[in-house]
GROMACS .gro file of C-alpha atoms in nm:
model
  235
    1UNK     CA    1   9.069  20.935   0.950
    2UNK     CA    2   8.964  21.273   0.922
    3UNK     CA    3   8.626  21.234   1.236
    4UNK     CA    4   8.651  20.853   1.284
    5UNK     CA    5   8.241  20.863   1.243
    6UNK     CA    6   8.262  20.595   0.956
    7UNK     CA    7   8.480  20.371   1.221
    8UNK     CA    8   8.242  20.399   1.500
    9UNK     CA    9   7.924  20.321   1.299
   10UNK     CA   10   8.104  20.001   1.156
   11UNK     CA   11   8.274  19.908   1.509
   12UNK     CA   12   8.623  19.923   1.307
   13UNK     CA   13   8.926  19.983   1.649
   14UNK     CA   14   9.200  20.139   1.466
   15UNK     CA   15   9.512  20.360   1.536
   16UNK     CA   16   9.472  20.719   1.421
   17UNK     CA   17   9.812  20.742   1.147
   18UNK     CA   18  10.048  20.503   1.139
   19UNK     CA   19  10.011  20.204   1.419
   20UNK     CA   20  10.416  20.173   1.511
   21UNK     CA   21  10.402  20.516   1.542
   22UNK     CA   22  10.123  20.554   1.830
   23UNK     CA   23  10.221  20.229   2.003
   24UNK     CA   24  10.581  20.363   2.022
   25UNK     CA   25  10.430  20.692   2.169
   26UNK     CA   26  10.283  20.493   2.435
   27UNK     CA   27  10.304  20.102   2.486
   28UNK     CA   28  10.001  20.071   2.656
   29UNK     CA   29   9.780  20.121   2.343
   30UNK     CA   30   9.859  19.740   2.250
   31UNK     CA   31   9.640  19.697   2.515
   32UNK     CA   32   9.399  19.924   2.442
   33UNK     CA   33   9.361  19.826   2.120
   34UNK     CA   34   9.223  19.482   2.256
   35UNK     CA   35   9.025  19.615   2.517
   36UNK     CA   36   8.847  19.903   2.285
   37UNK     CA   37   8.783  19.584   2.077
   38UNK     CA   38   8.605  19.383   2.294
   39UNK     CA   39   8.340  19.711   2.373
   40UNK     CA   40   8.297  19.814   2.057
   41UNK     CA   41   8.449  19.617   1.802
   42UNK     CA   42   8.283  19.414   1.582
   43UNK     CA   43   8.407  19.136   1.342
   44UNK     CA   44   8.792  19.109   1.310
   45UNK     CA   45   9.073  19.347   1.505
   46UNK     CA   46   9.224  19.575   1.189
   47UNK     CA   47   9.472  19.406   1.067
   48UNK     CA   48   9.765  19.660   1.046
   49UNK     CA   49   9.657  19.754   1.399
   50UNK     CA   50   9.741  19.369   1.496
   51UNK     CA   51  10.053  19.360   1.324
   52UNK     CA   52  10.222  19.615   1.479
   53UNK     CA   53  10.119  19.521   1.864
   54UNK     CA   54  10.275  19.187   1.746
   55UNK     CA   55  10.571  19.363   1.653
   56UNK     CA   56  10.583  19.562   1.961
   57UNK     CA   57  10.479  19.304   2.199
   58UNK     CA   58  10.818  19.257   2.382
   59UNK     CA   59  10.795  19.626   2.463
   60UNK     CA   60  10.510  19.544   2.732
   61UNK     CA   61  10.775  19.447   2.969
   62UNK     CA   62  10.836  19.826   3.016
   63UNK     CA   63  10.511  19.887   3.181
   64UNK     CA   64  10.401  19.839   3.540
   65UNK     CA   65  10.181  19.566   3.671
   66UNK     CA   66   9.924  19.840   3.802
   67UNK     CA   67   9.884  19.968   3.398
   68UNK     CA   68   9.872  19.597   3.291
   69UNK     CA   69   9.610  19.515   3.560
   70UNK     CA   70   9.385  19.821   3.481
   71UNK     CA   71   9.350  19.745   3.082
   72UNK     CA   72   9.279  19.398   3.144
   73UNK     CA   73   9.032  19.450   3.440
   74UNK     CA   74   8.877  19.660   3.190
   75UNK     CA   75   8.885  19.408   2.915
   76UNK     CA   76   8.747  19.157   3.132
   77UNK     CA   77   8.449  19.325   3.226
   78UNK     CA   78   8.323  19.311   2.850
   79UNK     CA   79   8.021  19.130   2.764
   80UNK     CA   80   8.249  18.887   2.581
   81UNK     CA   81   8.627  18.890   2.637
   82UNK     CA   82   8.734  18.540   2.539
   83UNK     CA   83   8.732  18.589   2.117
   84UNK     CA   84   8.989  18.906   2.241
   85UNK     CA   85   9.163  18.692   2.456
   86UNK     CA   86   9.237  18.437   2.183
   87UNK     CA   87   9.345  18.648   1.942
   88UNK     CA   88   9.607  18.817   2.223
   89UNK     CA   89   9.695  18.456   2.262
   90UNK     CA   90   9.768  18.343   1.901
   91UNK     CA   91   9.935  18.698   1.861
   92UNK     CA   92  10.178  18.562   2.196
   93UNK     CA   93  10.109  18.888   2.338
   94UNK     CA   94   9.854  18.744   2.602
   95UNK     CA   95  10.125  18.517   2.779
   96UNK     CA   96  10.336  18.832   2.869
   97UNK     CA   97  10.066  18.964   3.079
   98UNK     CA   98   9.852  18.670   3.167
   99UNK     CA   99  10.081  18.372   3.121
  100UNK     CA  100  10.015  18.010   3.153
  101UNK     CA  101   9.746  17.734   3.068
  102UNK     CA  102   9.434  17.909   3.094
  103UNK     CA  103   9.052  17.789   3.067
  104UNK     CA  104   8.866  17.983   2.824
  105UNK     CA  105   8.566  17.771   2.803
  106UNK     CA  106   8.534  17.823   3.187
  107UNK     CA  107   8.535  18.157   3.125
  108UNK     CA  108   8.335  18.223   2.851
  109UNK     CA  109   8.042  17.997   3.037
  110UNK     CA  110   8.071  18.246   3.284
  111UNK     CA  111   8.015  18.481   3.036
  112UNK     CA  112   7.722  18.322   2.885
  113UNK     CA  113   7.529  18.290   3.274
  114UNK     CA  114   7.595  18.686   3.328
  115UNK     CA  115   7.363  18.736   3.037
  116UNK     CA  116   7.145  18.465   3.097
  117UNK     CA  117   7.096  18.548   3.507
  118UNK     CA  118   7.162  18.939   3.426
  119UNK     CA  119   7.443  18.953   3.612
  120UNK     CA  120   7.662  19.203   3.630
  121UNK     CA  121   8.010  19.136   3.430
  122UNK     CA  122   8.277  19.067   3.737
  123UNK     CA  123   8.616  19.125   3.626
  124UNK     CA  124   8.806  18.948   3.960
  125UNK     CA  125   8.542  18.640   3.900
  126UNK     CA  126   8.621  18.614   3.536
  127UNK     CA  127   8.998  18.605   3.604
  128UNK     CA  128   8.966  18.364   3.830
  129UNK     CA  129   8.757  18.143   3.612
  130UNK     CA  130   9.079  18.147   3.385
  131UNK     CA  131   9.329  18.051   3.633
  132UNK     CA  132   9.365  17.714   3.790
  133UNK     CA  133   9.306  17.589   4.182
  134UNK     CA  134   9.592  17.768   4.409
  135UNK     CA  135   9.732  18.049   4.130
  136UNK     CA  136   9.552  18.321   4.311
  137UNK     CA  137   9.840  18.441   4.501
  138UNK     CA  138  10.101  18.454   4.200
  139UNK     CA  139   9.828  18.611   3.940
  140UNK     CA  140   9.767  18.907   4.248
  141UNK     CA  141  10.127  18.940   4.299
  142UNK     CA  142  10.231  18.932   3.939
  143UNK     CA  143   9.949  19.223   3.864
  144UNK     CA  144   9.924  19.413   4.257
  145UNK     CA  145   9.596  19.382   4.296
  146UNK     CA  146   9.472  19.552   4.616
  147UNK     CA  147   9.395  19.382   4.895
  148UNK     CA  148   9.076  19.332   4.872
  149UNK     CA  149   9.132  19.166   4.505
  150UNK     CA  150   9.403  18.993   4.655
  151UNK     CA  151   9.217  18.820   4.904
  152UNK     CA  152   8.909  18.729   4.667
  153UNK     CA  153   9.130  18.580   4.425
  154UNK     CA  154   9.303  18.364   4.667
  155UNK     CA  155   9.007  18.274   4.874
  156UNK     CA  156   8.794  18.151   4.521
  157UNK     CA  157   9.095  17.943   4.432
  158UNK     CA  158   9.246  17.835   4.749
  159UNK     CA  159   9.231  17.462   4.744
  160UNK     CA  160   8.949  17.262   4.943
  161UNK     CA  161   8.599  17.168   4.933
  162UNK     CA  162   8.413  17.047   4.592
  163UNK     CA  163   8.136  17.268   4.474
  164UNK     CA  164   7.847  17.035   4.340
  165UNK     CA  165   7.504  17.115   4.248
  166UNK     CA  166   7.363  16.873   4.408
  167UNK     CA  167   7.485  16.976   4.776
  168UNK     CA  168   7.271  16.898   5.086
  169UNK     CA  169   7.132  17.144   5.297
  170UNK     CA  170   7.347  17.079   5.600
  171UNK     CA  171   7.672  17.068   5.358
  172UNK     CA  172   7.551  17.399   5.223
  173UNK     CA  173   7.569  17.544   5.582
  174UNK     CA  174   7.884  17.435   5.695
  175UNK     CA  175   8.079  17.567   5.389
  176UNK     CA  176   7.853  17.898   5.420
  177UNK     CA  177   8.069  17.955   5.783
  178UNK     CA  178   8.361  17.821   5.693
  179UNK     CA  179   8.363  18.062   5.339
  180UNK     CA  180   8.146  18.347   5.383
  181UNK     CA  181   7.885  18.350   5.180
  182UNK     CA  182   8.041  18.613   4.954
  183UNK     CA  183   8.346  18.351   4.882
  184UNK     CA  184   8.081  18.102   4.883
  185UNK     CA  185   7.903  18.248   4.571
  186UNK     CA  186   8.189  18.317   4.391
  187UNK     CA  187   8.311  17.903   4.389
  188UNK     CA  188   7.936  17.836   4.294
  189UNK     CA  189   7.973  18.040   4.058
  190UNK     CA  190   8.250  17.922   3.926
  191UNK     CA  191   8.209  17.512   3.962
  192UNK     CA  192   7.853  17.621   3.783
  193UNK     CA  193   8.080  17.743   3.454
  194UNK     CA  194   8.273  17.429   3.475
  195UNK     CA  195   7.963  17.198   3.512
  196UNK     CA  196   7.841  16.988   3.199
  197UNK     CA  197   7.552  17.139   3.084
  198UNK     CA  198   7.356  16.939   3.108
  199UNK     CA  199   7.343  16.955   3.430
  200UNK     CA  200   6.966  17.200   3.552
  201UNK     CA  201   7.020  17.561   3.625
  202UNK     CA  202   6.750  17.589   3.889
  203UNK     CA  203   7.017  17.343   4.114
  204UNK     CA  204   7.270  17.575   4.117
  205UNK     CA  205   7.026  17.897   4.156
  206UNK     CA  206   6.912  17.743   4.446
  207UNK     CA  207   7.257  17.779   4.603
  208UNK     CA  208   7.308  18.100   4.503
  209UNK     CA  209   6.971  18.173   4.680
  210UNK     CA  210   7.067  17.968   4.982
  211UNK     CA  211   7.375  18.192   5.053
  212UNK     CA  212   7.168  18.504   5.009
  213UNK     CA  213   6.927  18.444   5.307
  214UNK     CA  214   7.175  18.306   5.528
  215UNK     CA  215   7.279  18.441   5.815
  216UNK     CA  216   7.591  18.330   6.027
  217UNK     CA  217   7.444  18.173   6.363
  218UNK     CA  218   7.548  18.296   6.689
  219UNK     CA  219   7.646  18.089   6.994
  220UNK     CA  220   7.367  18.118   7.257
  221UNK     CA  221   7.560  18.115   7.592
  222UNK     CA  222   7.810  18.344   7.700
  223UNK     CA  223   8.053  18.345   7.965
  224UNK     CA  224   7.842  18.538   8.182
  225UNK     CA  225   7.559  18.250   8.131
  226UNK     CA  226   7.777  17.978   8.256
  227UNK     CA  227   7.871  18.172   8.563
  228UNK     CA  228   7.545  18.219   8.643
  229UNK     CA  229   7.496  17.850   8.617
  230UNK     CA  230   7.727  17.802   8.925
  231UNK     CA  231   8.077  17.724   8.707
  232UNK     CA  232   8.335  17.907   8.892
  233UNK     CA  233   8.505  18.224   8.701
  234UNK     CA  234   8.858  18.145   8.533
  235UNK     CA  235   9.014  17.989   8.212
   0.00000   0.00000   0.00000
C-alpha cells in the first residue's frame, strides 16, 4: 500500500488498510468502490473490498438521495457500467439504491452504439434505458434529480407512441412536434437498444438525422392577417 503505483498499473480498486474500517469512516465509499471500478478497474472487484460493502450495505440507508444520485451518475457515464452493475446486484447492494426489475441488456446495447456512433456516454439516457415505461417520476423522486433530469426522465419514459425504425416521413414529423426533437432522440435512441439486431443501423441513423435538421413549422397567418381579410376583430 505504501504509493498504490503497482494498483494503478494493474487496474486493482482497493481500500487503503482495512476495508470495514474506511467504509465505516464514510459510507459512501461502497459506492465508490464500484464506480472507481468501472473507470479503471480491470478484471474482478478485490475481493475483501466486496466483502465488506456487502457487509455494510444496509448502512446506505444513512445517506441522502443527492450522494446516491451523484456516484451513480458517475458510474453510469463509464464506457461500460453493466458488469459493475451486476456485481452490485448479486452483492444486493444495487436494489437499495436502484431497486426493481431492471434491463441490462437494454442498457448495455446502449453502451455498445456510444462506441460504435462515438457518442458521448449519457448518464440520464442510460438510466432510463434501465427503467421500464412510466418509472421516470418515482426513479427522479427517489434520487432528486433536478429539474431538468426530472423532466428528461419522465418525458423518455412517459407512455405513448411506438418508436420503430421503419417510421414514415410524415409519422416522423408529427412525433418531432409533439416531442421535441431532443425527447425525440432520446426514445430513438432508446427503442434502437431494444431493437433485434438484426434489424440495419443506417434505419435508425436516419432518424436520428431527421430530428437534427428539423425545424418546428410556424403557422403562416396571424390575427392581424385575418383582420385584414375583412373578419371582424373579437374572440
Amino acid at each position: 500500500y505504501a504509493t498504490g503505483i503497482e494498483d494503478l498499473i494493474a487496474g486493482r480498486v482497493r481500500f487503503m488498510g482495512d476495508p470495514a474500517t474506511r467504509i465505516a469512516e464514510d459510507t459512501l465509499r461502497i459506492l465508490r468502490l464500484f464506480r472507481f471500478h468501472a473507470w479503471y478497474g480491470k478484471g474482478e472487484i478485490d475481493a475483501a473490498a466486496l466483502r465488506a460493502s456487502a457487509a455494510a450495505k444496509d448502512r446506505l440507508a444513512t445517506l441522502s438521495a443527492e450522494r446516491i444520485a451523484k456516484e451513480m451518475l458517475r458510474l453510469l457515464d463509464a464506457p461500460r457500467p453493466a458488469p459493475v452493475l451486476r456485481v452490485m446486484a448479486a452483492t444486493g447492494i444495487l436494489p437499495l439504491v436502484l431497486p426493481g426489475e431492471l434491463d441490462m441488456a437494454r442498457l448495455e446495447r446502449l453502451c455498445e452504439q456510444d462506441g460504435e456512433n462515438h457518442t458521448a456516454p449519457d448518464a440520464i439516457l442510460r438510466l432510463a434505458a434501465l427503467l421500464k415505461e412510466g418509472d421516470g417520476a418515482d426513479m427522479a423522486r427517489r434520487w432528486k434529480l433536478s429539474n431538468a433530469g426530472r423532466d428528461r426522465l419522465e418525458a423518455v419514459l412517459a407512455p405513448g407512441a411506438r418508436i420503430a425504425s421503419h417510421l414514415k416521413a410524415p409519422d416522423v414529423r408529427r412525433l418531432l412536434y409533439r416531442m421535441g426533437p431532443d425527447i425525440f432522440k432520446d426514445r430513438v435512441r432508446l427503442a434502437w437498444a431494444a431493437a433485434p439486431m438484426s434489424q440495419p443501423a443506417l434505419a435508425w441513423r436516419m432518424l436520428l438525422a431527421m430530428a437534427g435538421i428539423w425545424e418546428r413549422p410556424r403557422f403562416a397567418l396571424s390575427g392581424r392577417a385575418v383582420m385584414a381579410a375583412g373578419v371582424p376583430e373579437g374572440a
